[in-house]
Each structure stands twice: as C-alpha cells, then as structure tokens.
Tab-separated table of C-alpha atoms in Angstrom:
chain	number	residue	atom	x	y	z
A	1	UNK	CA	100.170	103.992	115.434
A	2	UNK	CA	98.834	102.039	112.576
A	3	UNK	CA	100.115	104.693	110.398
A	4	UNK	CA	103.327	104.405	111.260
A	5	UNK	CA	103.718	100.562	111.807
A	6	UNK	CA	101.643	101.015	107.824
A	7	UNK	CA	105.139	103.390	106.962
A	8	UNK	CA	107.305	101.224	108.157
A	9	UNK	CA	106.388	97.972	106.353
A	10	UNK	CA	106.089	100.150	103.134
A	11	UNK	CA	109.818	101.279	103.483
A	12	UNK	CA	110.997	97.814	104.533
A	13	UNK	CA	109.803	96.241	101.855
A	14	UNK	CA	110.709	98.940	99.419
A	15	UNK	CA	114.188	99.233	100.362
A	16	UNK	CA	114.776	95.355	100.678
A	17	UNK	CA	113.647	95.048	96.922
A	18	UNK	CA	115.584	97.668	95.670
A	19	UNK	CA	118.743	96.408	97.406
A	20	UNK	CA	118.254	92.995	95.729
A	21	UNK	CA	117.952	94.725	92.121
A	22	UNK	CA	120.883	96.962	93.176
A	23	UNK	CA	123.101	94.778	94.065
A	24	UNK	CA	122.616	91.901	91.153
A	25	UNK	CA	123.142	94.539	89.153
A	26	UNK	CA	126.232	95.819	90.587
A	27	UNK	CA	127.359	92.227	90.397
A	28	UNK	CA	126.760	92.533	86.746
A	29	UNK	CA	128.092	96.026	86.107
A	30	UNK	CA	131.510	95.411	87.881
A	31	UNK	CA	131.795	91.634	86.630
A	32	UNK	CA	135.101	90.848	84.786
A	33	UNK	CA	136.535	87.290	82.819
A	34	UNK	CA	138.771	87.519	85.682
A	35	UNK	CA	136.345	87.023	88.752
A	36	UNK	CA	135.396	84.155	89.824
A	37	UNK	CA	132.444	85.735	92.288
A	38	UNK	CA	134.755	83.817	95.175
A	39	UNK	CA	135.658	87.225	96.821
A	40	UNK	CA	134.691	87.547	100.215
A	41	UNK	CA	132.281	90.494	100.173
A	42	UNK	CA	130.429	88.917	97.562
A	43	UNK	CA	129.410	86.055	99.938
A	44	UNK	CA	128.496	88.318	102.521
A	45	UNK	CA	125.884	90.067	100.468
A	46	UNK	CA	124.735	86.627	99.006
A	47	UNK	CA	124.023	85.934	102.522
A	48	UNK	CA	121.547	89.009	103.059
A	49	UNK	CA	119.758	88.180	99.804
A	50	UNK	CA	117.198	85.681	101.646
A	51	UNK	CA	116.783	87.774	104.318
A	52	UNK	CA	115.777	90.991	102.159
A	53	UNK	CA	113.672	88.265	100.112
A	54	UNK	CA	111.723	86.744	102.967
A	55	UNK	CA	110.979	90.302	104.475
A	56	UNK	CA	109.139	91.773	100.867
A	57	UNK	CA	106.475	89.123	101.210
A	58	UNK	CA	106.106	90.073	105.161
A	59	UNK	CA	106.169	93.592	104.982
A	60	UNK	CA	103.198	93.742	102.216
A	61	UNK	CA	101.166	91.312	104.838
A	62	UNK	CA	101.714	93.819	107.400
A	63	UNK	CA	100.474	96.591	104.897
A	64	UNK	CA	97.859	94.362	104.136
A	65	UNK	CA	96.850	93.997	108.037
A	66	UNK	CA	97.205	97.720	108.329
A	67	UNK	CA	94.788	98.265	105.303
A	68	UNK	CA	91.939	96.241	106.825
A	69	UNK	CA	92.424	97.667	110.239
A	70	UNK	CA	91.884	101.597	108.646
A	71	UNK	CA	89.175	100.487	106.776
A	72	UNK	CA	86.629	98.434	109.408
A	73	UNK	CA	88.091	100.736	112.149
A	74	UNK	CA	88.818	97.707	114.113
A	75	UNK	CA	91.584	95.292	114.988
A	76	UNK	CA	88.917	92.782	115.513
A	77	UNK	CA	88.945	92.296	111.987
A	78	UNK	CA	91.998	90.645	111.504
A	79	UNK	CA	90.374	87.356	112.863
A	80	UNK	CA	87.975	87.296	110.342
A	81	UNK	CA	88.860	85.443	107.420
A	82	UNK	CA	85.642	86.913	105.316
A	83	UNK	CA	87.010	90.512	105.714
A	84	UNK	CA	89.814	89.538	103.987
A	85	UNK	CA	89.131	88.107	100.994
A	86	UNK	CA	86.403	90.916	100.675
A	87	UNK	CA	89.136	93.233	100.740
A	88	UNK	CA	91.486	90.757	98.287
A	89	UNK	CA	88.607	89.689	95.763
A	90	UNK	CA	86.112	93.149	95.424
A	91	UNK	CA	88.441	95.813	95.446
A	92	UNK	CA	91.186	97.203	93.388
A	93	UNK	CA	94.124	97.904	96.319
A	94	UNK	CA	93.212	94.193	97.086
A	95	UNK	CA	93.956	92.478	93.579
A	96	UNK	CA	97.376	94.624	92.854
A	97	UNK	CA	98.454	93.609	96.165
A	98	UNK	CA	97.656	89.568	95.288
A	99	UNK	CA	100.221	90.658	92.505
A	100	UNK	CA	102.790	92.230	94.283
A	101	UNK	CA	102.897	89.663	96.602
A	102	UNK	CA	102.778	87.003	93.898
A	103	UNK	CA	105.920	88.296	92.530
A	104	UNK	CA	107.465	88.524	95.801
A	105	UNK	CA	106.729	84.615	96.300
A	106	UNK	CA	108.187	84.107	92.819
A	107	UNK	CA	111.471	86.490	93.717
A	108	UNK	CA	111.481	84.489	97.570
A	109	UNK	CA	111.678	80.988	95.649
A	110	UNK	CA	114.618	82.240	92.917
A	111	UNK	CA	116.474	83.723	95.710
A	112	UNK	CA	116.524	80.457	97.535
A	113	UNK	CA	116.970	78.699	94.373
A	114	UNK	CA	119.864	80.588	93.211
A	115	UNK	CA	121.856	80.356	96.579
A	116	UNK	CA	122.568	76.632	95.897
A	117	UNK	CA	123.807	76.397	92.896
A	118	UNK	CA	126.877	77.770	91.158
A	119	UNK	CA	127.933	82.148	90.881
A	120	UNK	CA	126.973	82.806	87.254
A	121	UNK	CA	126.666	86.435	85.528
A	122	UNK	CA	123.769	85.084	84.267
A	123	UNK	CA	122.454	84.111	87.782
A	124	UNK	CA	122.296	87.579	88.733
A	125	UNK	CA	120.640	89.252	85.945
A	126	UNK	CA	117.763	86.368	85.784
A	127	UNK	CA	117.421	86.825	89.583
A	128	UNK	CA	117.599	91.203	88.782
A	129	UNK	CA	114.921	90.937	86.293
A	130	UNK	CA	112.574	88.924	88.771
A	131	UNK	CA	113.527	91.755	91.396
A	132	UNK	CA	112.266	94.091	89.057
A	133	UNK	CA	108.821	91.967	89.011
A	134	UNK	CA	107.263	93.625	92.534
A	135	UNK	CA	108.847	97.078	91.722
A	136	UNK	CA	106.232	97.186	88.713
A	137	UNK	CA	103.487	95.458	90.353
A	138	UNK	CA	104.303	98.060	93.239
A	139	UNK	CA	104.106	101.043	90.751
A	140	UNK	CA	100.343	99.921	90.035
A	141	UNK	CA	99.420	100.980	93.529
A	142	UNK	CA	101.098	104.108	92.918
A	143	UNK	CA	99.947	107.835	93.261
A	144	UNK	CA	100.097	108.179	89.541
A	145	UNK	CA	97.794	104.772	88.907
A	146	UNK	CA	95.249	105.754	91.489
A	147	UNK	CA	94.044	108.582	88.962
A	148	UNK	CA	94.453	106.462	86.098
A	149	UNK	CA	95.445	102.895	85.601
A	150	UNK	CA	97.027	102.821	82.093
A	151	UNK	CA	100.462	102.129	80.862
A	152	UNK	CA	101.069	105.830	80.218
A	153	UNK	CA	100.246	106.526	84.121
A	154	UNK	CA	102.204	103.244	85.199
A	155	UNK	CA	105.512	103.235	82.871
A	156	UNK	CA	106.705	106.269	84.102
A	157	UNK	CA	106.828	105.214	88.031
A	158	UNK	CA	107.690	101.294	87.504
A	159	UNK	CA	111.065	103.227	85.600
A	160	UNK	CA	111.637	105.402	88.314
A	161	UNK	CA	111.069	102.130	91.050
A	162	UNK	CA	113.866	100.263	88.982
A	163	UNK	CA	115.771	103.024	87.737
A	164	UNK	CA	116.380	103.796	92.310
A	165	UNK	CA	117.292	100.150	92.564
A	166	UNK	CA	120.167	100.463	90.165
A	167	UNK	CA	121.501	103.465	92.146
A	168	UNK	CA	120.133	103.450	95.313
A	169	UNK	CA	119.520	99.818	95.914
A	170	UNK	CA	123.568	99.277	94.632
A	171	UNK	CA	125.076	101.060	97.736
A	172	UNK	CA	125.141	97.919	99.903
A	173	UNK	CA	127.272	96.007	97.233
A	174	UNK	CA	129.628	99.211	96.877
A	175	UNK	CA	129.918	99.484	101.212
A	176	UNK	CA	130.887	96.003	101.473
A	177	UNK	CA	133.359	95.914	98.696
A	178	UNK	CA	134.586	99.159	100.070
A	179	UNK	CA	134.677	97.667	103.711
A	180	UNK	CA	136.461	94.061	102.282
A	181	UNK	CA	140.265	94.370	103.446
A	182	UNK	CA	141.188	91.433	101.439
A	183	UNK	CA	140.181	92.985	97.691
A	184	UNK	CA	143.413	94.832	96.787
A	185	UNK	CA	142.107	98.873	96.154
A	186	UNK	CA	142.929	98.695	92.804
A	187	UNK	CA	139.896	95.949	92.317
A	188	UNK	CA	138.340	98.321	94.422
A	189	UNK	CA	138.682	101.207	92.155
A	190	UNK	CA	138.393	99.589	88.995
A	191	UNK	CA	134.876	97.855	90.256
A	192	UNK	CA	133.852	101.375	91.857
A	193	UNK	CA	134.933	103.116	88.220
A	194	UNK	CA	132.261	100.896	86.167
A	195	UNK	CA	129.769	101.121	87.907
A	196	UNK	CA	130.040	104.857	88.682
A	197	UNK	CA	129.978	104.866	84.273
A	198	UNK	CA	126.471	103.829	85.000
A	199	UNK	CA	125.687	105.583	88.079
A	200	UNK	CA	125.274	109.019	86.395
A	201	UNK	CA	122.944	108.831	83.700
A	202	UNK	CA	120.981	106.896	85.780
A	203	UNK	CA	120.574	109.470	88.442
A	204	UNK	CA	119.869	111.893	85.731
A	205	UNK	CA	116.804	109.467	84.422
A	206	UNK	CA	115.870	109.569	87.695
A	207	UNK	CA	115.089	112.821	88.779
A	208	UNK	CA	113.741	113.161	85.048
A	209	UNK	CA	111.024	110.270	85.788
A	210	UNK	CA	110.762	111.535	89.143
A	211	UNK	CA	109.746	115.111	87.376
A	212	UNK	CA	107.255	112.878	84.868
A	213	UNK	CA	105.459	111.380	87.874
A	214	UNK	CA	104.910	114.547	89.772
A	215	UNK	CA	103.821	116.734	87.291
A	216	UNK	CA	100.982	113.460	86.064
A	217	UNK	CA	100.360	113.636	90.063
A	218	UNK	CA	100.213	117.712	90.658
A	219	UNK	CA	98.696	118.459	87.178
A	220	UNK	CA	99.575	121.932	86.577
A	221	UNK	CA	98.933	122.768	90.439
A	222	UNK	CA	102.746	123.493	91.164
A	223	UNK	CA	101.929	124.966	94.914
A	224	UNK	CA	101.231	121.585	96.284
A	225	UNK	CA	105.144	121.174	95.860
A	226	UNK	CA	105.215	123.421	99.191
A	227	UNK	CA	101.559	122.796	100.537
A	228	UNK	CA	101.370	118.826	100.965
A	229	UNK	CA	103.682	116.216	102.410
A	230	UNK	CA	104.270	114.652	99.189
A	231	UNK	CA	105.059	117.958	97.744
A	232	UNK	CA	107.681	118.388	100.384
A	233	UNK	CA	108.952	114.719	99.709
A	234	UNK	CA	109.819	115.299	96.327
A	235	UNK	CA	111.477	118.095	97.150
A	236	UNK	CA	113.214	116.819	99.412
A	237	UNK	CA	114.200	114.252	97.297
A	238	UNK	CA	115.288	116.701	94.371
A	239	UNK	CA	117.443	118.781	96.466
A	240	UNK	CA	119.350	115.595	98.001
A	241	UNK	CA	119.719	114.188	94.150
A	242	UNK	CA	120.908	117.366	92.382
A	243	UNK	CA	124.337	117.950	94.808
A	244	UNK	CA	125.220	114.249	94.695
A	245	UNK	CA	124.784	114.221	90.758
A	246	UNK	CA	127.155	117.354	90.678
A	247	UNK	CA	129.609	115.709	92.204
C-alpha cells in the first residue's frame, strides 16, 4: 500500500509540473501581436495553474512520508520529528528532496504572484523557466544520478524531464483551446499549426534522450529491456512515441 500511495504522489507531482511548463510554453509558442491573452480558454487554464502548483509541494511530502515509513518499517515514525531531519540532514535522497521542494515553494509563490497581475508573454516564460526548476532538481534523484551524480549523468534526464513538459505537459492548453466554442477554428488551427512546428523535433529529442538515459542506466546489458519493470517502461514508452511521431 505504501508503494502505491509512494506511485501515486510521484506521478501527481510529475504530471502537475510538466503541465505548468507545457502549457506556459504553449502560451508562448502560439502567442501572436494580435492576442490579447483575454480568450476564454486561456483563463480557464490560468485557473488550474495554482492548483497544479500547490499539489508539487504536497505530493513530494507524501513521497517524503512514504520514504521514512519504508525505511524504519513503521508508521510510528512519522510522529517523530528526529527521524526526519535524520533522513533530511544525513542522507543524500534527503538533501535533493530539500531542493526539489525548495523549487517547488519558489514555483508555488510565482504562480500566485503571477495570477494578479497583468497577461504578459514575458509572464509565461519567467514563470516556464521556474517550472523547469523542480524538473532538474527532480532529475538528481533520478535512476541515472543514483550511479553517478555528475552533470554528464544528470543533463541528459533534466532534458528529457523538460523536453516531456513541452510536449506532453502542452496537451491541456491544446484540449481546452480545442474544447473553447468561442475561438473561431481558424485561431484554432493557426495556434494548433505553431505549436505542432515545435512539437516534432521535440518528440524526436525525446526518445533520443530517453535512449541516452537508458543505455547510462542498462550499461551494455540490453536484456533488462525485457527482464525488469523499468525495462518494460521504456518500452512501453518507445513504442507509444514512435506511431504518434509518424503521424
């Protein structure tokens, strides 16, 4: 059970931050001198952004809660304050995660910031680049950094972590101007058209840092691609990737 409740914080998290890159991006990507950033479906994702903000910083305490549990082998140990800044101060896991969710404070407080005052272009790419912030701290807790923690190890993931969010963490910006009945479907297509310029060679960069990261992670030992979960993740991942970019 703490496994899975572990998961599930991981992938909340994950998928919130990425959808706050994605999307500030996509606000960027499809901007014109025409808009105004007054349309209606733009509002309604401004309106998710401090809910996918607020729920970064809560789903790394849960993994945090989840961490101390597996290692003392009790719940118990969430009520003791000394277990957890044992866990924070002397260990590794415990000082990336101060920085991860240090830059998720720091991405919490622009949000909130940047909801009150005027739509800018500029407003969305300072609040991408600070969305970009606990992607890389993320990619220090990685597979790839638990060998090795070096920039050679690191670079490769953080890219692939930001590289998603432009793609991947875009789609709720494209469904909503999709779904918005009062943008006329030429906006629609013309939006859709710019961004798709930059959808492709981004999915391409993707499964090519995706490719960098496993073979750092498998090191020459191709049959775990088949004989471990991650193996079959990837996979997975590949297979789902390489139709969509053909099409």
């Amino acid at each position: 059970m703490i496994d899975v409740i572990a998961a599930l914080a991981r992938w909340v998290q994950l998928v919130a931050n990425l959808a706050l890159l994605g999307s500030c991006l996509f606000l960027i990507i499809t901007s014109t001198a025409k808009r105004t950033y007054s349309e209606v479906w733009i509002r309604r994702l401004e309106c998710l952004f401090p809910w996918l903000a607020v729920s970064i910083p809560i789903g790394l305490l849960v993994i945090l809660a989840t961490t101390i549990v597996q290692v003392t082998g009790s719940a118990n140990s969430l009520g003791k304050y000394e277990v957890w800044l044992e866990l924070l101060g002397d260990t590794r896991v415990g000082q990336i995660w101060i920085l991860r969710f240090s830059a998720a404070i720091l991405l919490l407080l622009v949000i909130l910031y940047l909801c009150n005052v005027s739509r800018a272009r500029w407003r969305y790419a300072f609040c991408a680049v600070i969305a970009a912030l606990p992607l890389v701290a993320g990619s220090l807790a990685s597979h790839a950094a638990a060998e090795e923690l070096s920039v050679t190890a690191v670079m490769p993931y953080a890219l692939h972590l930001i590289l998603t969010g432009v793609w991947f963490g875009a789609l709720p910006a494209a469904i909503l101007l999709i779904l918005d009945k009062q943008n006329e479907t030429k906006n629609k297509f013309e939006a859709l058209k710019q961004f798709s310029s930059v959808a492709l060679p981004t999915m391409l960069l993707i499964i090519f840092t995706g490719l960098v990261v496993a073979d750092s992670i498998f090191d020459g030992y191709y049959a775990a691609l088949v004989a471990t979960s991650y193996g079959w993740f990837l996979s997975a991942k590949l297979f789902l990737l390489w139709p969509v970019n053909t099409i």
